[in-house]
Amino acid sequence: MSAAFQFDHAIVAVADLDAATADFRALGFQAFYGGRHADGKTHNALVVFAGGGYLELLAPTDVNFLANKDTVDLSSFLDFVARGDGWAGYALLVQDIDRAAEAMRARRLKVTGPTANGRKRPDGEQIAWRTLAVDNSRTPFFITDETPRVLRVPDDADKITHDNGVTAVDSLVVAVQKLDKGVAHYQAMLGLEPGPGPHIPSAETASFRLGDFTLVLAAPGDYDSPLYGYLRDRGEAPFEIRLRTTQPEHEGLCSLKQSHGARIALIGP
């Protein structure tokens, strides 16, 4: 178990934030507007859980983005929006991001940052954080708060109570091209030894335990694996998140249409 890293959030890239927010609410999630990012290119809605992690619905602020995507800057996760709605990355929370960067560099990883970022909430409150990336990847990136985390991730009862009974993030399955290479890369990032992964049909898996959260790496195990097409379309990225619910009637895979292409499975506590 590691106390150095914790699951922070997973990102769903969407073209239309209002539509995505409405769809997630229809799935029983209490999605709410988060605000506009400091660069002005994106804004978000959040789905926050009592366990502390959250989902971020991330969209371009330019409503004509998709029509002009060939001529605009595709940074700030906009490249994922251009590929179609779905998973775009995830973040791990680290308290001492400078120390984490130093340790990763010592293990010969190509590290960018820590880089300052922020967002203005609808109530006008300015929040700030810093991020760290390895090989310019968003799967994962690392984040630490410069302002109190509760400003970025509210814990108000009306925001963390969901009609579908979800209370926490159980695990995240990340698609990787080759399991051995993926495991070695994550060992270098996290400084942890892997354990066996869960059974996933037509896949090879390994896992890393971060507190009460499990990070699963999954690589195609044979030619029938859906991971092949997924990796072709979105690259190494989150494949499925598993959320704990207290309501058995809501267990199962959420509608991919309503979840905007992001595989979200609700499981028992």
Short mmCIF file of C-alpha atoms in Angstrom, two decimals:
data_model
loop_
_atom_site.label_atom_id
_atom_site.label_comp_id
_atom_site.label_asym_id
_atom_site.label_seq_id
_atom_site.Cartn_x
_atom_site.Cartn_y
_atom_site.Cartn_z
CA MET A 1 0.00 0.00 0.00
CA SER A 2 1.22 3.49 -0.80
CA ALA A 3 0.34 6.69 1.00
CA ALA A 4 2.40 8.74 -1.46
CA PHE A 5 -0.17 8.59 -4.27
CA GLN A 6 -3.95 8.56 -4.18
CA PHE A 7 -6.58 8.50 -6.89
CA ASP A 8 -7.69 12.07 -7.58
CA HIS A 9 -9.91 12.11 -10.66
CA ALA A 10 -10.58 10.67 -14.11
CA ILE A 11 -11.41 12.83 -17.11
CA VAL A 12 -14.18 12.34 -19.66
CA ALA A 13 -13.67 14.56 -22.71
CA VAL A 14 -16.97 15.78 -24.15
CA ALA A 15 -17.89 18.14 -26.96
CA ASP A 16 -20.97 19.61 -25.24
CA LEU A 17 -20.72 20.18 -21.49
CA ASP A 18 -24.40 20.97 -20.95
CA ALA A 19 -25.49 17.79 -22.73
CA ALA A 20 -22.97 15.65 -20.86
CA THR A 21 -23.99 17.14 -17.52
CA ALA A 22 -27.64 16.36 -18.23
CA ASP A 23 -26.81 12.80 -19.29
CA PHE A 24 -24.75 12.09 -16.17
CA ARG A 25 -27.58 13.44 -14.04
CA ALA A 26 -29.93 11.07 -15.86
CA LEU A 27 -27.58 8.24 -14.81
CA GLY A 28 -28.09 9.25 -11.19
CA PHE A 29 -24.94 11.32 -10.69
CA GLN A 30 -25.12 14.76 -9.07
CA ALA A 31 -23.04 16.52 -11.75
CA PHE A 32 -22.46 20.25 -11.24
CA TYR A 33 -20.62 23.04 -13.08
CA GLY A 34 -17.01 23.48 -11.96
CA GLY A 35 -15.85 26.54 -13.89
CA ARG A 36 -13.44 27.68 -16.58
CA HIS A 37 -9.75 26.76 -16.63
CA ALA A 38 -7.04 29.41 -16.48
CA ASP A 39 -6.11 29.09 -20.17
CA GLY A 40 -9.72 29.81 -21.19
CA LYS A 41 -9.85 26.84 -23.59
CA THR A 42 -11.83 24.43 -21.46
CA HIS A 43 -14.42 24.31 -18.72
CA ASN A 44 -15.76 21.44 -16.69
CA ALA A 45 -18.45 19.79 -14.63
CA LEU A 46 -17.67 17.55 -11.67
CA VAL A 47 -19.09 14.34 -10.21
CA VAL A 48 -17.63 14.14 -6.71
CA PHE A 49 -17.82 11.10 -4.44
CA ALA A 50 -17.91 10.85 -0.65
CA GLY A 51 -14.71 8.78 -0.83
CA GLY A 52 -12.82 11.80 -2.16
CA GLY A 53 -12.27 11.01 -5.85
CA TYR A 54 -14.26 12.46 -8.71
CA LEU A 55 -15.05 12.42 -12.41
CA GLU A 56 -14.35 15.50 -14.50
CA LEU A 57 -16.44 16.20 -17.59
CA LEU A 58 -14.14 18.39 -19.68
CA ALA A 59 -15.27 20.35 -22.73
CA PRO A 60 -14.06 23.15 -25.00
CA THR A 61 -15.41 26.60 -24.20
CA ASP A 62 -15.65 27.30 -27.95
CA VAL A 63 -18.98 25.88 -29.12
CA ASN A 64 -17.62 25.81 -32.70
CA PHE A 65 -14.55 23.78 -31.70
CA LEU A 66 -15.40 20.63 -33.64
CA ALA A 67 -16.04 22.60 -36.83
CA ASN A 68 -12.65 24.31 -36.51
CA LYS A 69 -10.61 21.55 -34.88
CA ASP A 70 -8.13 21.32 -37.78
CA THR A 71 -6.99 24.92 -37.24
CA VAL A 72 -6.93 25.25 -33.44
CA ASP A 73 -4.48 24.33 -30.70
CA LEU A 74 -5.30 20.81 -29.54
CA SER A 75 -3.60 21.09 -26.15
CA SER A 76 -5.50 21.12 -22.85
CA PHE A 77 -7.05 17.69 -23.65
CA LEU A 78 -8.78 19.09 -26.76
CA ASP A 79 -7.08 16.42 -28.85
CA PHE A 80 -9.23 13.84 -27.07
CA VAL A 81 -12.41 15.83 -27.77
CA ALA A 82 -11.42 15.83 -31.45
CA ARG A 83 -11.30 12.01 -31.34
CA GLY A 84 -14.81 11.80 -29.95
CA ASP A 85 -16.29 11.77 -26.47
CA GLY A 86 -14.71 9.37 -24.00
CA TRP A 87 -11.93 8.89 -21.50
CA ALA A 88 -9.04 11.33 -21.80
CA GLY A 89 -6.80 10.64 -18.80
CA TYR A 90 -6.64 10.56 -15.04
CA ALA A 91 -4.79 12.19 -12.16
CA LEU A 92 -3.11 10.86 -9.05
CA LEU A 93 -2.91 13.12 -6.02
CA VAL A 94 0.52 13.59 -4.43
CA GLN A 95 1.25 15.77 -1.41
CA ASP A 96 4.92 16.52 -2.17
CA ILE A 97 5.00 16.95 -5.94
CA ASP A 98 8.54 18.32 -6.02
CA ARG A 99 9.85 15.25 -4.22
CA ALA A 100 7.85 13.00 -6.55
CA ALA A 101 9.36 14.75 -9.59
CA GLU A 102 12.85 14.34 -8.17
CA ALA A 103 12.29 10.63 -7.52
CA MET A 104 10.94 10.04 -11.03
CA ARG A 105 13.87 11.86 -12.61
CA ALA A 106 16.23 9.74 -10.51
CA ARG A 107 14.56 6.70 -12.08
CA ARG A 108 15.33 8.22 -15.51
CA LEU A 109 11.81 9.21 -16.47
CA LYS A 110 11.19 12.22 -18.71
CA VAL A 111 9.29 14.56 -16.41
CA THR A 112 7.59 17.87 -17.25
CA GLY A 113 6.72 20.21 -14.39
CA PRO A 114 5.51 20.83 -11.80
CA THR A 115 3.41 23.31 -13.80
CA ALA A 116 1.00 25.84 -12.29
CA ASN A 117 -2.65 25.72 -13.29
CA GLY A 118 -5.98 26.83 -11.94
CA ARG A 119 -9.68 27.40 -12.42
CA LYS A 120 -12.21 30.06 -11.49
CA ARG A 121 -15.29 28.66 -9.81
CA PRO A 122 -18.78 29.96 -10.62
CA ASP A 123 -18.81 31.77 -7.26
CA GLY A 124 -15.68 33.71 -8.28
CA GLU A 125 -13.30 31.75 -6.03
CA GLN A 126 -9.91 31.26 -7.72
CA ILE A 127 -8.34 27.88 -7.09
CA ALA A 128 -4.82 26.76 -7.91
CA TRP A 129 -2.87 23.55 -8.27
CA ARG A 130 0.31 22.20 -9.84
CA THR A 131 0.66 19.22 -12.15
CA LEU A 132 3.42 16.87 -13.21
CA ALA A 133 3.53 14.83 -16.42
CA VAL A 134 5.69 11.90 -17.49
CA ASP A 135 6.45 11.65 -21.23
CA ASN A 136 3.84 14.39 -21.76
CA SER A 137 1.14 11.83 -20.97
CA ARG A 138 -2.21 12.45 -19.28
CA THR A 139 -2.42 8.76 -18.28
CA PRO A 140 -1.63 9.46 -15.57
CA PHE A 141 -0.60 12.94 -14.57
CA PHE A 142 0.07 14.00 -11.00
CA ILE A 143 -1.55 16.85 -9.10
CA THR A 144 -1.11 18.75 -5.85
CA ASP A 145 -3.25 21.57 -4.49
CA GLU A 146 -1.93 25.08 -3.87
CA THR A 147 -5.26 26.20 -2.41
CA PRO A 148 -7.31 24.01 -0.04
CA ARG A 149 -8.45 20.88 -1.86
CA VAL A 150 -12.01 21.37 -0.69
CA LEU A 151 -12.19 24.42 -2.96
CA ARG A 152 -11.33 22.24 -5.98
CA VAL A 153 -13.23 19.17 -4.79
CA PRO A 154 -16.26 20.27 -2.74
CA ASP A 155 -17.55 17.93 -0.05
CA ASP A 156 -21.00 19.47 0.46
CA ALA A 157 -23.62 16.80 1.11
CA ASP A 158 -25.77 17.94 -1.82
CA LYS A 159 -22.81 17.47 -4.19
CA ILE A 160 -21.53 14.08 -3.01
CA THR A 161 -24.91 12.34 -2.58
CA HIS A 162 -25.97 10.53 -5.75
CA ASP A 163 -29.34 9.06 -6.68
CA ASN A 164 -27.59 5.88 -7.91
CA GLY A 165 -25.97 5.32 -4.50
CA VAL A 166 -22.35 5.72 -5.63
CA THR A 167 -20.02 6.54 -2.75
CA ALA A 168 -16.45 5.93 -3.94
CA VAL A 169 -14.08 4.88 -6.70
CA ASP A 170 -13.08 1.23 -6.38
CA SER A 171 -10.68 0.84 -9.30
CA LEU A 172 -9.61 2.13 -12.68
CA VAL A 173 -8.65 -0.10 -15.60
CA VAL A 174 -6.05 1.48 -17.89
CA ALA A 175 -5.41 0.10 -21.38
CA VAL A 176 -1.73 -0.48 -22.24
CA GLN A 177 -0.16 -1.87 -25.40
CA LYS A 178 2.15 -4.39 -23.68
CA LEU A 179 1.69 -5.50 -20.09
CA ASP A 180 5.37 -5.98 -19.22
CA LYS A 181 6.32 -2.58 -20.61
CA GLY A 182 3.36 -0.92 -18.89
CA VAL A 183 4.17 -2.52 -15.54
CA ALA A 184 7.81 -1.41 -15.75
CA HIS A 185 6.73 2.15 -16.57
CA TYR A 186 4.32 2.32 -13.65
CA GLN A 187 6.90 0.82 -11.30
CA ALA A 188 9.26 3.63 -12.26
CA MET A 189 6.58 6.28 -11.76
CA LEU A 190 5.14 5.00 -8.50
CA GLY A 191 8.10 3.23 -6.91
CA LEU A 192 5.81 0.27 -6.15
CA GLU A 193 5.73 -3.43 -6.92
CA PRO A 194 2.73 -4.75 -8.87
CA GLY A 195 0.31 -7.43 -7.80
CA PRO A 196 -1.90 -9.76 -9.81
CA GLY A 197 -4.74 -8.12 -11.68
CA PRO A 198 -8.40 -9.16 -11.88
CA HIS A 199 -9.72 -11.46 -14.56
CA ILE A 200 -10.73 -9.52 -17.66
CA PRO A 201 -11.72 -11.62 -20.70
CA SER A 202 -9.14 -11.60 -23.52
CA ALA A 203 -6.74 -9.45 -21.49
CA GLU A 204 -3.54 -9.72 -19.47
CA THR A 205 -3.64 -7.71 -16.25
CA ALA A 206 -1.58 -6.48 -13.32
CA SER A 207 -2.46 -4.10 -10.51
CA PHE A 208 -1.07 -1.50 -8.12
CA ARG A 209 -2.73 -0.82 -4.79
CA LEU A 210 -2.97 2.82 -3.73
CA GLY A 211 -4.73 2.90 -0.37
CA ASP A 212 -8.29 1.63 -0.89
CA PHE A 213 -8.04 2.20 -4.65
CA THR A 214 -6.77 -0.33 -7.20
CA LEU A 215 -5.07 0.72 -10.42
CA VAL A 216 -5.34 -2.04 -13.02
CA LEU A 217 -3.25 -2.27 -16.19
CA ALA A 218 -4.82 -4.31 -18.98
CA ALA A 219 -3.22 -5.32 -22.28
CA PRO A 220 -4.81 -7.29 -25.14
CA GLY A 221 -4.45 -11.00 -24.45
CA ASP A 222 -5.63 -12.21 -27.85
CA TYR A 223 -7.01 -10.92 -31.11
CA ASP A 224 -10.58 -10.96 -29.79
CA SER A 225 -9.80 -8.36 -27.14
CA PRO A 226 -11.77 -5.09 -27.40
CA LEU A 227 -8.63 -3.42 -26.09
CA TYR A 228 -7.07 -3.61 -29.59
CA GLY A 229 -9.56 -1.23 -31.15
CA TYR A 230 -9.65 0.95 -28.07
CA LEU A 231 -5.87 1.41 -28.07
CA ARG A 232 -5.96 2.20 -31.78
CA ASP A 233 -8.60 4.89 -31.32
CA ARG A 234 -7.57 6.48 -28.01
CA GLY A 235 -4.09 5.21 -27.23
CA GLU A 236 -3.06 4.22 -23.71
CA ALA A 237 -5.87 5.72 -21.65
CA PRO A 238 -8.43 4.76 -19.02
CA PHE A 239 -10.64 1.93 -20.27
CA GLU A 240 -13.14 1.46 -17.44
CA ILE A 241 -13.78 2.89 -13.99
CA ARG A 242 -15.52 0.89 -11.29
CA LEU A 243 -17.57 2.75 -8.71
CA ARG A 244 -19.03 1.40 -5.48
CA THR A 245 -22.77 1.79 -4.98
CA THR A 246 -24.94 1.03 -1.96
CA GLN A 247 -27.94 0.35 -4.20
CA PRO A 248 -27.87 -3.14 -5.82
CA GLU A 249 -30.51 -2.18 -8.39
CA HIS A 250 -28.01 0.21 -9.99
CA GLU A 251 -25.16 -2.31 -10.31
CA GLY A 252 -23.89 -2.93 -13.84
CA LEU A 253 -22.42 -1.04 -16.77
CA CYS A 254 -23.81 2.44 -17.38
CA SER A 255 -25.21 3.29 -20.80
CA LEU A 256 -22.26 4.20 -23.03
CA LYS A 257 -24.45 6.72 -24.81
CA GLN A 258 -25.32 8.54 -21.60
CA SER A 259 -21.77 8.24 -20.23
CA HIS A 260 -20.41 9.71 -23.49
CA GLY A 261 -18.29 6.71 -24.40
CA ALA A 262 -16.68 6.27 -20.97
CA ARG A 263 -17.11 2.76 -19.57
CA ILE A 264 -18.45 3.17 -16.02
CA ALA A 265 -19.35 0.06 -14.02
CA LEU A 266 -21.25 0.26 -10.74
CA ILE A 267 -20.40 -2.54 -8.31
CA GLY A 268 -21.49 -3.48 -4.80
CA PRO A 269 -19.80 -2.07 -1.72
#
